Amino acid sequence: MKKIFSVENLTVLGIILGILVGVYFKDFSLNLKIIGDAFLNLLKMITVPLIFASLFVSITNLASVSDLKNIGFKTILYYFVTTSLAVFTGLVVVNIIDFGSVQAAANETVNHLNKEFSFKALLESFIPSNIFKSFSEGKILQIIVFTILFAVAVLFLENRKKETLVKVMDSFNDAMLIMAKWIINLSPIGVFALIAYVVADKGIGTLFSLWQYVLAVLAGLFVHAVINLGLIGYIFGRFNPFSYFKKVKEAVLIAFSTASSSATLPVSIRVAEEKAGVSKKTAGFVLPLGATINMDGTALYESVAAVFVASIYGIDLSLTQQVIIFFTASLAAIGAAGIPSAGLVTMTLVFSAVGLPLEGIAVILAVDRFLDMFRTAVNVWGDLIGAKIIDRFVNSK
Ligand code: ASP
């Protein structure tokens, strides 16, 4: 009995009911925003302290700076390979699908795009000038940079001083994870409210208006999540990706419902450590970093969107331009924050690089929020697969 009514199953039920209620009871569903937002805020509430504590504990638990280089190098290598593979998959899929017949109207105002994304903005987003401001504004990339530097500095302290700090942060981290568990228990209701609201607000019918594009994105995401990442997990991590998915699926479902990798982080860390047996050291390092810079779904999405918009405008992309898309989409995914629609903003980088009109983004705006759910689920799934693989290499050393 307990198994049927597990939080995971109830969360799936929440998603299904959310879709149905969102379609059939529109006004009621729009009112559910308060509940959805409350759930989201609870998750966000512990995200920043958890990133700080888990990254700190994970780094200070390493024996030395060379250990950090070891796990750091493997993690970055994994991110690099999988993100490239995701963009490549997106480009292959989008080149197979023929958009010849698509006629779309671009008349929505794109106020997201007022701040155009550039390399300068990407660089600036890394370096904090006032760390308290970064904390209060939830600038995750900046918090990560500061925390890594801070934790490495602590590695240089004499043992007596180091131990006190590490013990405090370790307890702090554990307390955050207990809070995460309480919030996870609320996820069936939170997820139900979030999904019902999005479906009622955006109207699921919009998905059909751009069906070829939607299909291209979903097909690409599916191939990447199941085949690419599945095989990488199987070959390099020596684990069965399907049974691993069963263990961590709560995090993927929350990613889907919230469309935010950052808000999902407390859940990812919790399930990776508690259910999937990933060591605290690896989960605490790979997952916070991954939630911010490793976004396979977003990278894939951006490449598909660029080629799709080009075809709508009748622009034939050369091979060189597709190579440029390959690089810029990867960078844009790194630069995207783990929040809803962040990928839409960084997409301007890809569009500008190949000379596509930025208004083109308006064409795909209507379906962005729905596709965001799928790409965020893949973003988080990529991080979780990475955590398991890297754990194997780090611990077998
Ligand atoms: N919503 C995505 C995430 O949080 C980012 C994006 O917009 O693609 O992972």
mmCIF file of C-alpha atoms and ligand atoms in Angstrom:
data_model
loop_
_atom_site.group_PDB
_atom_site.id
_atom_site.type_symbol
_atom_site.label_atom_id
_atom_site.label_comp_id
_atom_site.label_asym_id
_atom_site.label_seq_id
_atom_site.Cartn_x
_atom_site.Cartn_y
_atom_site.Cartn_z
ATOM 1 C CA MET A 1 0.000 0.000 0.000
ATOM 2 C CA LYS A 2 2.756 2.361 0.982
ATOM 3 C CA LYS A 3 4.397 1.937 -2.400
ATOM 4 C CA ILE A 4 1.341 3.006 -4.383
ATOM 5 C CA PHE A 5 0.962 6.197 -2.383
ATOM 6 C CA SER A 6 4.630 7.122 -2.410
ATOM 7 C CA VAL A 7 5.506 10.791 -2.909
ATOM 8 C CA GLU A 8 6.878 9.947 -6.384
ATOM 9 C CA ASN A 9 3.653 8.331 -7.545
ATOM 10 C CA LEU A 10 1.539 11.080 -6.065
ATOM 11 C CA THR A 11 3.734 13.615 -7.865
ATOM 12 C CA VAL A 12 3.082 11.878 -11.203
ATOM 13 C CA LEU A 13 -0.603 11.929 -10.338
ATOM 14 C CA GLY A 14 -0.245 15.633 -9.532
ATOM 15 C CA ILE A 15 1.136 16.277 -13.021
ATOM 16 C CA ILE A 16 -1.652 14.336 -14.742
ATOM 17 C CA LEU A 17 -4.398 15.948 -12.667
ATOM 18 C CA GLY A 18 -2.735 19.327 -13.161
ATOM 19 C CA ILE A 19 -2.972 18.973 -16.946
ATOM 20 C CA LEU A 20 -6.624 17.865 -16.794
ATOM 21 C CA VAL A 21 -7.706 20.548 -14.340
ATOM 22 C CA GLY A 22 -5.746 23.190 -16.276
ATOM 23 C CA VAL A 23 -7.556 22.258 -19.487
ATOM 24 C CA TYR A 24 -11.083 21.885 -18.097
ATOM 25 C CA PHE A 25 -11.195 24.340 -15.178
ATOM 26 C CA LYS A 26 -9.322 27.333 -16.452
ATOM 27 C CA ASP A 27 -10.435 30.010 -13.983
ATOM 28 C CA PHE A 28 -9.975 27.777 -10.984
ATOM 29 C CA SER A 29 -6.509 26.817 -12.222
ATOM 30 C CA LEU A 30 -5.400 30.409 -12.661
ATOM 31 C CA ASN A 31 -6.086 30.882 -8.956
ATOM 32 C CA LEU A 32 -3.767 28.007 -8.135
ATOM 33 C CA LYS A 33 -0.791 30.235 -8.924
ATOM 34 C CA ILE A 34 -0.576 31.227 -5.249
ATOM 35 C CA ILE A 35 -0.068 27.620 -4.199
ATOM 36 C CA GLY A 36 2.393 26.911 -7.007
ATOM 37 C CA ASP A 37 4.404 30.005 -6.160
ATOM 38 C CA ALA A 38 4.422 29.140 -2.470
ATOM 39 C CA PHE A 39 5.888 25.728 -3.292
ATOM 40 C CA LEU A 40 8.438 27.269 -5.627
ATOM 41 C CA ASN A 41 9.440 29.811 -3.007
ATOM 42 C CA LEU A 42 9.963 27.082 -0.441
ATOM 43 C CA LEU A 43 12.359 25.365 -2.816
ATOM 44 C CA LYS A 44 14.131 28.605 -3.659
ATOM 45 C CA MET A 45 14.367 29.451 0.016
ATOM 46 C CA ILE A 46 16.823 26.641 0.636
ATOM 47 C CA THR A 47 18.580 26.697 -2.732
ATOM 48 C CA VAL A 48 21.123 29.438 -2.018
ATOM 49 C CA PRO A 49 22.120 28.224 1.467
ATOM 50 C CA LEU A 50 22.269 24.679 0.140
ATOM 51 C CA ILE A 51 24.535 25.564 -2.777
ATOM 52 C CA PHE A 52 26.851 27.400 -0.433
ATOM 53 C CA ALA A 53 26.951 24.662 2.180
ATOM 54 C CA SER A 54 27.065 21.627 -0.082
ATOM 55 C CA LEU A 55 29.769 22.976 -2.356
ATOM 56 C CA PHE A 56 31.778 24.106 0.653
ATOM 57 C CA VAL A 57 31.496 20.763 2.440
ATOM 58 C CA SER A 58 32.221 18.821 -0.692
ATOM 59 C CA ILE A 59 35.423 20.752 -1.446
ATOM 60 C CA THR A 60 36.692 20.889 2.120
ATOM 61 C CA ASN A 61 36.138 17.144 2.442
ATOM 62 C CA LEU A 62 38.664 16.583 -0.308
ATOM 63 C CA ALA A 63 42.063 15.661 0.966
ATOM 64 C CA SER A 64 43.927 18.236 -1.070
ATOM 65 C CA VAL A 65 43.891 20.757 -3.867
ATOM 66 C CA SER A 66 45.023 18.052 -6.277
ATOM 67 C CA ASP A 67 41.904 16.055 -5.364
ATOM 68 C CA LEU A 68 39.878 19.094 -6.287
ATOM 69 C CA LYS A 69 41.639 19.298 -9.611
ATOM 70 C CA ASN A 70 40.838 15.642 -10.161
ATOM 71 C CA ILE A 71 37.086 15.871 -9.509
ATOM 72 C CA GLY A 72 36.921 19.319 -11.120
ATOM 73 C CA PHE A 73 38.565 18.146 -14.310
ATOM 74 C CA LYS A 74 36.323 15.078 -14.619
ATOM 75 C CA THR A 75 33.207 17.108 -13.961
ATOM 76 C CA ILE A 76 34.055 19.771 -16.532
ATOM 77 C CA LEU A 77 35.000 17.090 -19.052
ATOM 78 C CA TYR A 78 31.648 15.399 -18.552
ATOM 79 C CA TYR A 79 29.753 18.686 -18.932
ATOM 80 C CA PHE A 80 31.700 19.553 -22.034
ATOM 81 C CA VAL A 81 31.196 16.217 -23.769
ATOM 82 C CA THR A 82 27.499 15.888 -22.971
ATOM 83 C CA THR A 83 26.619 19.479 -23.840
ATOM 84 C CA SER A 84 28.380 19.154 -27.193
ATOM 85 C CA LEU A 85 26.610 15.893 -27.843
ATOM 86 C CA ALA A 86 23.279 17.526 -27.022
ATOM 87 C CA VAL A 87 23.812 20.374 -29.475
ATOM 88 C CA PHE A 88 24.999 17.939 -32.113
ATOM 89 C CA THR A 89 21.884 15.801 -31.623
ATOM 90 C CA GLY A 90 19.691 18.905 -31.867
ATOM 91 C CA LEU A 91 21.340 19.940 -35.125
ATOM 92 C CA VAL A 92 21.000 16.472 -36.638
ATOM 93 C CA VAL A 93 17.315 16.193 -35.710
ATOM 94 C CA VAL A 94 16.426 19.685 -36.887
ATOM 95 C CA ASN A 95 18.174 19.137 -40.197
ATOM 96 C CA ILE A 96 16.203 15.941 -40.781
ATOM 97 C CA ILE A 97 12.816 17.555 -40.163
ATOM 98 C CA ASP A 98 11.508 19.604 -43.049
ATOM 99 C CA PHE A 99 10.007 22.919 -41.978
ATOM 100 C CA GLY A 100 9.248 23.943 -45.534
ATOM 101 C CA SER A 101 5.545 24.341 -44.924
ATOM 102 C CA VAL A 102 5.677 26.272 -41.680
ATOM 103 C CA GLN A 103 3.995 29.636 -41.726
ATOM 104 C CA ALA A 104 4.174 31.426 -38.432
ATOM 105 C CA ALA A 105 3.243 34.894 -37.381
ATOM 106 C CA ALA A 106 5.621 36.836 -35.177
ATOM 107 C CA ASN A 107 3.705 39.587 -33.570
ATOM 108 C CA GLU A 108 4.133 39.070 -29.858
ATOM 109 C CA THR A 109 6.281 41.660 -28.191
ATOM 110 C CA VAL A 110 9.494 40.230 -26.951
ATOM 111 C CA ASN A 111 10.247 42.161 -23.827
ATOM 112 C CA HIS A 112 12.524 39.407 -22.574
ATOM 113 C CA LEU A 113 14.987 40.531 -25.162
ATOM 114 C CA ASN A 114 15.548 44.049 -23.982
ATOM 115 C CA LYS A 115 18.731 42.915 -22.406
ATOM 116 C CA GLU A 116 20.619 41.272 -25.177
ATOM 117 C CA PHE A 117 22.987 38.558 -24.053
ATOM 118 C CA SER A 118 26.644 38.845 -25.014
ATOM 119 C CA PHE A 119 30.051 37.402 -24.219
ATOM 120 C CA LYS A 120 30.655 40.401 -21.967
ATOM 121 C CA ALA A 121 27.477 39.646 -20.035
ATOM 122 C CA LEU A 122 28.537 36.009 -19.803
ATOM 123 C CA LEU A 123 31.889 36.924 -18.290
ATOM 124 C CA GLU A 124 30.367 39.449 -15.929
ATOM 125 C CA SER A 125 27.842 36.954 -14.696
ATOM 126 C CA PHE A 126 30.705 34.907 -13.208
ATOM 127 C CA ILE A 127 32.498 37.472 -11.098
ATOM 128 C CA PRO A 128 30.857 38.949 -8.015
ATOM 129 C CA SER A 129 31.736 42.462 -6.899
ATOM 130 C CA ASN A 130 29.698 42.255 -3.726
ATOM 131 C CA ILE A 131 29.100 38.752 -2.485
ATOM 132 C CA PHE A 132 26.263 39.776 -0.154
ATOM 133 C CA LYS A 133 24.443 41.275 -3.090
ATOM 134 C CA SER A 134 25.002 38.049 -5.038
ATOM 135 C CA PHE A 135 23.548 36.065 -2.138
ATOM 136 C CA SER A 136 20.539 38.310 -1.692
ATOM 137 C CA GLU A 137 19.814 38.394 -5.411
ATOM 138 C CA GLY A 138 20.413 34.669 -5.820
ATOM 139 C CA LYS A 139 23.157 35.104 -8.454
ATOM 140 C CA ILE A 140 24.065 31.448 -8.417
ATOM 141 C CA LEU A 141 27.066 31.505 -10.725
ATOM 142 C CA GLN A 142 28.684 34.237 -8.637
ATOM 143 C CA ILE A 143 27.900 32.384 -5.426
ATOM 144 C CA ILE A 144 29.562 29.297 -6.880
ATOM 145 C CA VAL A 145 32.710 31.211 -7.826
ATOM 146 C CA PHE A 146 32.946 32.736 -4.349
ATOM 147 C CA THR A 147 32.222 29.440 -2.575
ATOM 148 C CA ILE A 148 34.865 27.564 -4.551
ATOM 149 C CA LEU A 149 37.496 30.210 -3.778
ATOM 150 C CA PHE A 150 36.458 30.347 -0.140
ATOM 151 C CA ALA A 151 36.488 26.555 0.281
ATOM 152 C CA VAL A 152 39.876 26.243 -1.427
ATOM 153 C CA ALA A 153 41.231 28.931 0.900
ATOM 154 C CA VAL A 154 39.960 26.893 3.843
ATOM 155 C CA LEU A 155 41.913 23.882 2.539
ATOM 156 C CA PHE A 156 45.036 25.931 3.223
ATOM 157 C CA LEU A 157 44.132 26.612 6.861
ATOM 158 C CA GLU A 158 45.785 24.661 9.663
ATOM 159 C CA ASN A 159 43.699 21.639 10.681
ATOM 160 C CA ARG A 160 42.417 23.032 13.960
ATOM 161 C CA LYS A 161 40.884 26.085 12.299
ATOM 162 C CA LYS A 162 39.641 24.178 9.321
ATOM 163 C CA GLU A 163 37.803 21.523 11.308
ATOM 164 C CA THR A 164 35.618 23.932 13.262
ATOM 165 C CA LEU A 165 34.346 25.610 10.137
ATOM 166 C CA VAL A 166 33.797 22.357 8.278
ATOM 167 C CA LYS A 167 31.827 20.855 11.171
ATOM 168 C CA VAL A 168 29.521 23.852 11.380
ATOM 169 C CA MET A 169 28.895 23.877 7.644
ATOM 170 C CA ASP A 170 28.384 20.129 7.569
ATOM 171 C CA SER A 171 25.615 20.322 10.171
ATOM 172 C CA PHE A 172 24.145 23.303 8.380
ATOM 173 C CA ASN A 173 24.113 21.343 5.127
ATOM 174 C CA ASP A 174 22.428 18.338 6.743
ATOM 175 C CA ALA A 175 19.748 20.548 8.253
ATOM 176 C CA MET A 176 19.034 22.037 4.819
ATOM 177 C CA LEU A 177 18.627 18.527 3.435
ATOM 178 C CA ILE A 178 16.108 17.694 6.139
ATOM 179 C CA MET A 179 14.185 20.803 5.165
ATOM 180 C CA ALA A 180 14.426 19.669 1.550
ATOM 181 C CA LYS A 181 12.751 16.411 2.545
ATOM 182 C CA TRP A 182 9.854 18.263 4.148
ATOM 183 C CA ILE A 183 9.397 20.359 1.018
ATOM 184 C CA ILE A 184 9.606 17.269 -1.213
ATOM 185 C CA ASN A 185 6.698 15.803 0.737
ATOM 186 C CA LEU A 186 4.622 18.744 -0.448
ATOM 187 C CA SER A 187 5.535 18.208 -4.084
ATOM 188 C CA PRO A 188 2.347 16.399 -5.212
ATOM 189 C CA ILE A 189 0.298 19.482 -4.299
ATOM 190 C CA GLY A 190 2.903 21.983 -5.480
ATOM 191 C CA VAL A 191 3.400 20.224 -8.787
ATOM 192 C CA PHE A 192 -0.347 19.927 -9.341
ATOM 193 C CA ALA A 193 -0.811 23.679 -8.804
ATOM 194 C CA LEU A 194 2.154 24.670 -10.985
ATOM 195 C CA ILE A 195 1.106 22.501 -13.920
ATOM 196 C CA ALA A 196 -2.590 23.422 -13.739
ATOM 197 C CA TYR A 197 -1.651 27.095 -13.764
ATOM 198 C CA VAL A 198 0.744 26.850 -16.717
ATOM 199 C CA VAL A 199 -1.706 24.803 -18.772
ATOM 200 C CA ALA A 200 -4.565 27.234 -18.032
ATOM 201 C CA ASP A 201 -2.409 30.293 -18.606
ATOM 202 C CA LYS A 202 -0.706 29.253 -21.835
ATOM 203 C CA GLY A 203 -3.385 26.978 -23.248
ATOM 204 C CA ILE A 204 -2.160 23.542 -24.250
ATOM 205 C CA GLY A 205 -3.519 24.192 -27.768
ATOM 206 C CA THR A 206 -0.572 26.488 -28.543
ATOM 207 C CA LEU A 207 1.596 23.389 -28.623
ATOM 208 C CA PHE A 208 -0.177 22.274 -31.782
ATOM 209 C CA SER A 209 0.255 25.570 -33.571
ATOM 210 C CA LEU A 210 3.960 24.993 -33.940
ATOM 211 C CA TRP A 211 3.823 21.224 -33.931
ATOM 212 C CA GLN A 212 6.772 20.603 -36.231
ATOM 213 C CA TYR A 213 9.039 22.718 -34.099
ATOM 214 C CA VAL A 214 7.711 21.179 -30.891
ATOM 215 C CA LEU A 215 8.256 17.750 -32.392
ATOM 216 C CA ALA A 216 11.840 18.562 -33.346
ATOM 217 C CA VAL A 217 12.661 19.770 -29.835
ATOM 218 C CA LEU A 218 10.961 16.846 -28.118
ATOM 219 C CA ALA A 219 12.533 14.273 -30.448
ATOM 220 C CA GLY A 220 15.983 15.766 -29.877
ATOM 221 C CA LEU A 221 15.507 15.854 -26.107
ATOM 222 C CA PHE A 222 14.254 12.287 -26.090
ATOM 223 C CA VAL A 223 17.199 10.972 -28.098
ATOM 224 C CA HIS A 224 19.656 12.818 -25.895
ATOM 225 C CA ALA A 225 18.076 11.850 -22.576
ATOM 226 C CA VAL A 226 17.425 8.196 -23.360
ATOM 227 C CA ILE A 227 20.050 7.175 -25.896
ATOM 228 C CA ASN A 228 23.028 9.507 -25.449
ATOM 229 C CA LEU A 229 22.910 9.963 -21.689
ATOM 230 C CA GLY A 230 21.602 6.437 -21.119
ATOM 231 C CA LEU A 231 24.525 4.929 -23.032
ATOM 232 C CA ILE A 232 27.060 7.215 -21.392
ATOM 233 C CA GLY A 233 25.742 6.154 -17.982
ATOM 234 C CA TYR A 234 25.799 2.506 -18.946
ATOM 235 C CA ILE A 235 29.254 2.522 -20.521
ATOM 236 C CA PHE A 236 31.142 4.922 -18.264
ATOM 237 C CA GLY A 237 29.141 4.642 -15.064
ATOM 238 C CA ARG A 238 28.396 0.896 -15.380
ATOM 239 C CA PHE A 239 24.838 1.373 -14.166
ATOM 240 C CA ASN A 240 21.442 0.691 -15.633
ATOM 241 C CA PRO A 241 20.006 4.094 -16.589
ATOM 242 C CA PHE A 242 16.421 2.893 -16.201
ATOM 243 C CA SER A 243 16.787 1.727 -12.632
ATOM 244 C CA TYR A 244 18.796 4.854 -11.881
ATOM 245 C CA PHE A 245 15.943 6.925 -13.280
ATOM 246 C CA LYS A 246 13.518 5.181 -10.941
ATOM 247 C CA LYS A 247 15.644 6.221 -7.996
ATOM 248 C CA VAL A 248 16.042 9.851 -8.952
ATOM 249 C CA LYS A 249 12.800 10.486 -10.806
ATOM 250 C CA GLU A 250 11.415 12.791 -8.138
ATOM 251 C CA ALA A 251 14.060 15.368 -9.103
ATOM 252 C CA VAL A 252 13.288 15.034 -12.821
ATOM 253 C CA LEU A 253 9.567 15.486 -12.134
ATOM 254 C CA ILE A 254 10.184 18.573 -10.031
ATOM 255 C CA ALA A 255 12.439 19.963 -12.763
ATOM 256 C CA PHE A 256 9.644 19.374 -15.252
ATOM 257 C CA SER A 257 7.043 21.075 -13.090
ATOM 258 C CA THR A 258 9.094 24.061 -11.969
ATOM 259 C CA ALA A 259 11.118 24.618 -15.172
ATOM 260 C CA SER A 260 13.974 25.628 -12.914
ATOM 261 C CA SER A 261 17.181 23.657 -12.386
ATOM 262 C CA SER A 262 18.115 25.833 -9.431
ATOM 263 C CA ALA A 263 14.833 25.337 -7.623
ATOM 264 C CA THR A 264 15.213 21.589 -8.229
ATOM 265 C CA LEU A 265 18.686 21.459 -6.711
ATOM 266 C CA PRO A 266 17.615 20.649 -3.128
ATOM 267 C CA VAL A 267 15.651 17.703 -4.488
ATOM 268 C CA SER A 268 18.459 16.517 -6.790
ATOM 269 C CA ILE A 269 20.997 16.511 -3.984
ATOM 270 C CA ARG A 270 18.633 14.747 -1.657
ATOM 271 C CA VAL A 271 17.663 11.923 -4.055
ATOM 272 C CA ALA A 272 21.198 11.452 -5.378
ATOM 273 C CA GLU A 273 22.589 11.007 -1.879
ATOM 274 C CA GLU A 274 19.725 9.232 -0.160
ATOM 275 C CA LYS A 275 18.273 7.064 -2.881
ATOM 276 C CA ALA A 276 20.925 6.605 -5.532
ATOM 277 C CA GLY A 277 23.921 6.234 -3.231
ATOM 278 C CA VAL A 278 26.022 9.027 -4.738
ATOM 279 C CA SER A 279 28.606 10.144 -2.183
ATOM 280 C CA LYS A 280 28.057 13.453 -0.448
ATOM 281 C CA LYS A 281 31.370 14.699 -1.768
ATOM 282 C CA THR A 282 30.449 14.110 -5.411
ATOM 283 C CA ALA A 283 26.798 15.146 -5.210
ATOM 284 C CA GLY A 284 27.732 18.310 -3.359
ATOM 285 C CA PHE A 285 30.193 19.273 -6.060
ATOM 286 C CA VAL A 286 28.696 18.034 -9.326
ATOM 287 C CA LEU A 287 25.042 18.944 -8.764
ATOM 288 C CA PRO A 288 25.236 22.632 -7.721
ATOM 289 C CA LEU A 289 27.722 23.297 -10.487
ATOM 290 C CA GLY A 290 25.665 21.292 -12.966
ATOM 291 C CA ALA A 291 22.400 23.042 -12.102
ATOM 292 C CA THR A 292 24.008 26.271 -13.224
ATOM 293 C CA ILE A 293 26.371 25.455 -16.051
ATOM 294 C CA ASN A 294 25.473 22.015 -17.388
ATOM 295 C CA MET A 295 22.311 22.398 -19.419
ATOM 296 C CA ASP A 296 22.087 19.798 -22.153
ATOM 297 C CA GLY A 297 18.386 20.372 -22.763
ATOM 298 C CA THR A 298 18.839 24.124 -23.097
ATOM 299 C CA ALA A 299 21.813 23.770 -25.442
ATOM 300 C CA LEU A 300 19.891 21.375 -27.657
ATOM 301 C CA TYR A 301 16.839 23.607 -27.573
ATOM 302 C CA GLU A 302 18.771 26.683 -28.609
ATOM 303 C CA SER A 303 20.316 24.983 -31.611
ATOM 304 C CA VAL A 304 16.960 23.632 -32.798
ATOM 305 C CA ALA A 305 15.339 27.049 -32.311
ATOM 306 C CA ALA A 306 18.025 28.831 -34.324
ATOM 307 C CA VAL A 307 17.740 26.482 -37.290
ATOM 308 C CA PHE A 308 13.941 26.549 -37.108
ATOM 309 C CA VAL A 309 13.733 30.344 -37.061
ATOM 310 C CA ALA A 310 16.248 30.546 -39.910
ATOM 311 C CA SER A 311 14.072 28.283 -42.010
ATOM 312 C CA ILE A 312 10.987 30.370 -41.271
ATOM 313 C CA TYR A 313 12.764 33.465 -42.515
ATOM 314 C CA GLY A 314 13.942 31.540 -45.529
ATOM 315 C CA ILE A 315 17.586 31.819 -44.463
ATOM 316 C CA ASP A 316 19.741 28.940 -45.594
ATOM 317 C CA LEU A 317 22.356 28.245 -42.957
ATOM 318 C CA SER A 318 25.775 27.267 -44.243
ATOM 319 C CA LEU A 319 27.857 24.584 -42.572
ATOM 320 C CA THR A 320 30.045 27.289 -41.039
ATOM 321 C CA GLN A 321 26.981 28.950 -39.554
ATOM 322 C CA GLN A 322 25.852 25.650 -38.095
ATOM 323 C CA VAL A 323 29.285 25.239 -36.541
ATOM 324 C CA ILE A 324 28.890 28.712 -35.039
ATOM 325 C CA ILE A 325 25.493 27.648 -33.682
ATOM 326 C CA PHE A 326 27.174 24.608 -32.193
ATOM 327 C CA PHE A 327 29.624 26.700 -30.185
ATOM 328 C CA THR A 328 27.345 29.567 -29.267
ATOM 329 C CA ALA A 329 24.490 27.300 -28.187
ATOM 330 C CA SER A 330 26.884 25.508 -25.832
ATOM 331 C CA LEU A 331 28.069 28.814 -24.407
ATOM 332 C CA ALA A 332 24.553 30.189 -24.184
ATOM 333 C CA ALA A 333 23.523 27.133 -22.177
ATOM 334 C CA ILE A 334 26.410 27.679 -19.768
ATOM 335 C CA GLY A 335 25.371 31.299 -19.383
ATOM 336 C CA ALA A 336 21.697 30.515 -18.833
ATOM 337 C CA ALA A 337 20.590 30.733 -15.226
ATOM 338 C CA GLY A 338 18.648 27.781 -13.810
ATOM 339 C CA ILE A 339 15.346 29.632 -13.867
ATOM 340 C CA PRO A 340 12.313 29.490 -16.170
ATOM 341 C CA SER A 341 12.863 30.938 -19.655
ATOM 342 C CA ALA A 342 16.509 31.772 -19.017
ATOM 343 C CA GLY A 343 17.363 29.958 -22.234
ATOM 344 C CA LEU A 344 15.210 32.378 -24.173
ATOM 345 C CA VAL A 345 17.356 35.302 -23.082
ATOM 346 C CA THR A 346 20.696 33.667 -23.795
ATOM 347 C CA MET A 347 19.386 32.587 -27.169
ATOM 348 C CA THR A 348 20.042 36.109 -28.404
ATOM 349 C CA LEU A 349 23.733 35.205 -28.299
ATOM 350 C CA VAL A 350 23.184 32.402 -30.814
ATOM 351 C CA PHE A 351 20.935 34.492 -33.027
ATOM 352 C CA SER A 352 23.310 37.451 -33.130
ATOM 353 C CA ALA A 353 26.291 35.220 -33.884
ATOM 354 C CA VAL A 354 24.731 33.901 -37.086
ATOM 355 C CA GLY A 355 22.905 37.097 -38.007
ATOM 356 C CA LEU A 356 19.351 35.914 -37.383
ATOM 357 C CA PRO A 357 16.767 38.596 -36.618
ATOM 358 C CA LEU A 358 16.118 38.712 -32.874
ATOM 359 C CA GLU A 359 12.394 39.245 -33.488
ATOM 360 C CA GLY A 360 12.461 35.659 -34.704
ATOM 361 C CA ILE A 361 12.427 34.591 -31.076
ATOM 362 C CA ALA A 362 8.887 35.922 -30.838
ATOM 363 C CA VAL A 363 7.780 33.156 -33.195
ATOM 364 C CA ILE A 364 8.632 30.465 -30.693
ATOM 365 C CA LEU A 365 7.596 32.376 -27.596
ATOM 366 C CA ALA A 366 4.143 30.859 -27.396
ATOM 367 C CA VAL A 367 5.454 27.358 -26.805
ATOM 368 C CA ASP A 368 8.565 28.266 -24.853
ATOM 369 C CA ARG A 369 7.130 27.706 -21.398
ATOM 370 C CA PHE A 370 6.035 24.181 -22.269
ATOM 371 C CA LEU A 371 9.302 23.261 -23.905
ATOM 372 C CA ASP A 372 11.108 24.785 -20.940
ATOM 373 C CA MET A 373 9.620 22.055 -18.762
ATOM 374 C CA PHE A 374 11.026 19.315 -20.964
ATOM 375 C CA ARG A 375 14.439 20.882 -21.452
ATOM 376 C CA THR A 376 14.814 21.565 -17.734
ATOM 377 C CA ALA A 377 13.980 17.921 -16.983
ATOM 378 C CA VAL A 378 16.777 16.914 -19.380
ATOM 379 C CA ASN A 379 19.132 19.481 -17.825
ATOM 380 C CA VAL A 380 18.637 17.942 -14.401
ATOM 381 C CA TRP A 381 18.758 14.363 -15.710
ATOM 382 C CA GLY A 382 22.136 15.187 -17.297
ATOM 383 C CA ASP A 383 23.445 16.459 -13.970
ATOM 384 C CA LEU A 384 22.235 13.368 -12.149
ATOM 385 C CA ILE A 385 23.792 10.962 -14.655
ATOM 386 C CA GLY A 386 27.008 12.962 -14.347
ATOM 387 C CA ALA A 387 26.978 12.748 -10.561
ATOM 388 C CA LYS A 388 26.731 8.951 -10.665
ATOM 389 C CA ILE A 389 29.463 8.521 -13.279
ATOM 390 C CA ILE A 390 31.886 10.928 -11.645
ATOM 391 C CA ASP A 391 31.240 9.309 -8.282
ATOM 392 C CA ARG A 392 32.419 6.015 -9.691
ATOM 393 C CA PHE A 393 35.651 7.491 -11.036
ATOM 394 C CA VAL A 394 36.381 9.611 -7.994
ATOM 395 C CA ASN A 395 35.783 6.826 -5.520
ATOM 396 C CA SER A 396 37.520 4.046 -7.432
ATOM 397 C CA LYS A 397 40.712 6.035 -7.547
HETATM 398 N N1 ASP B 1 14.664 26.663 -17.331
HETATM 399 C C1 ASP B 1 15.943 26.115 -17.631
HETATM 400 C C2 ASP B 1 16.574 25.588 -16.364
HETATM 401 O O1 ASP B 1 16.334 26.072 -15.297
HETATM 402 C C3 ASP B 1 16.841 27.071 -18.320
HETATM 403 C C4 ASP B 1 16.267 27.390 -19.664
HETATM 404 O O2 ASP B 1 15.460 28.312 -19.771
HETATM 405 O O3 ASP B 1 16.560 26.677 -20.628
HETATM 406 O O4 ASP B 1 17.329 24.669 -16.402
#
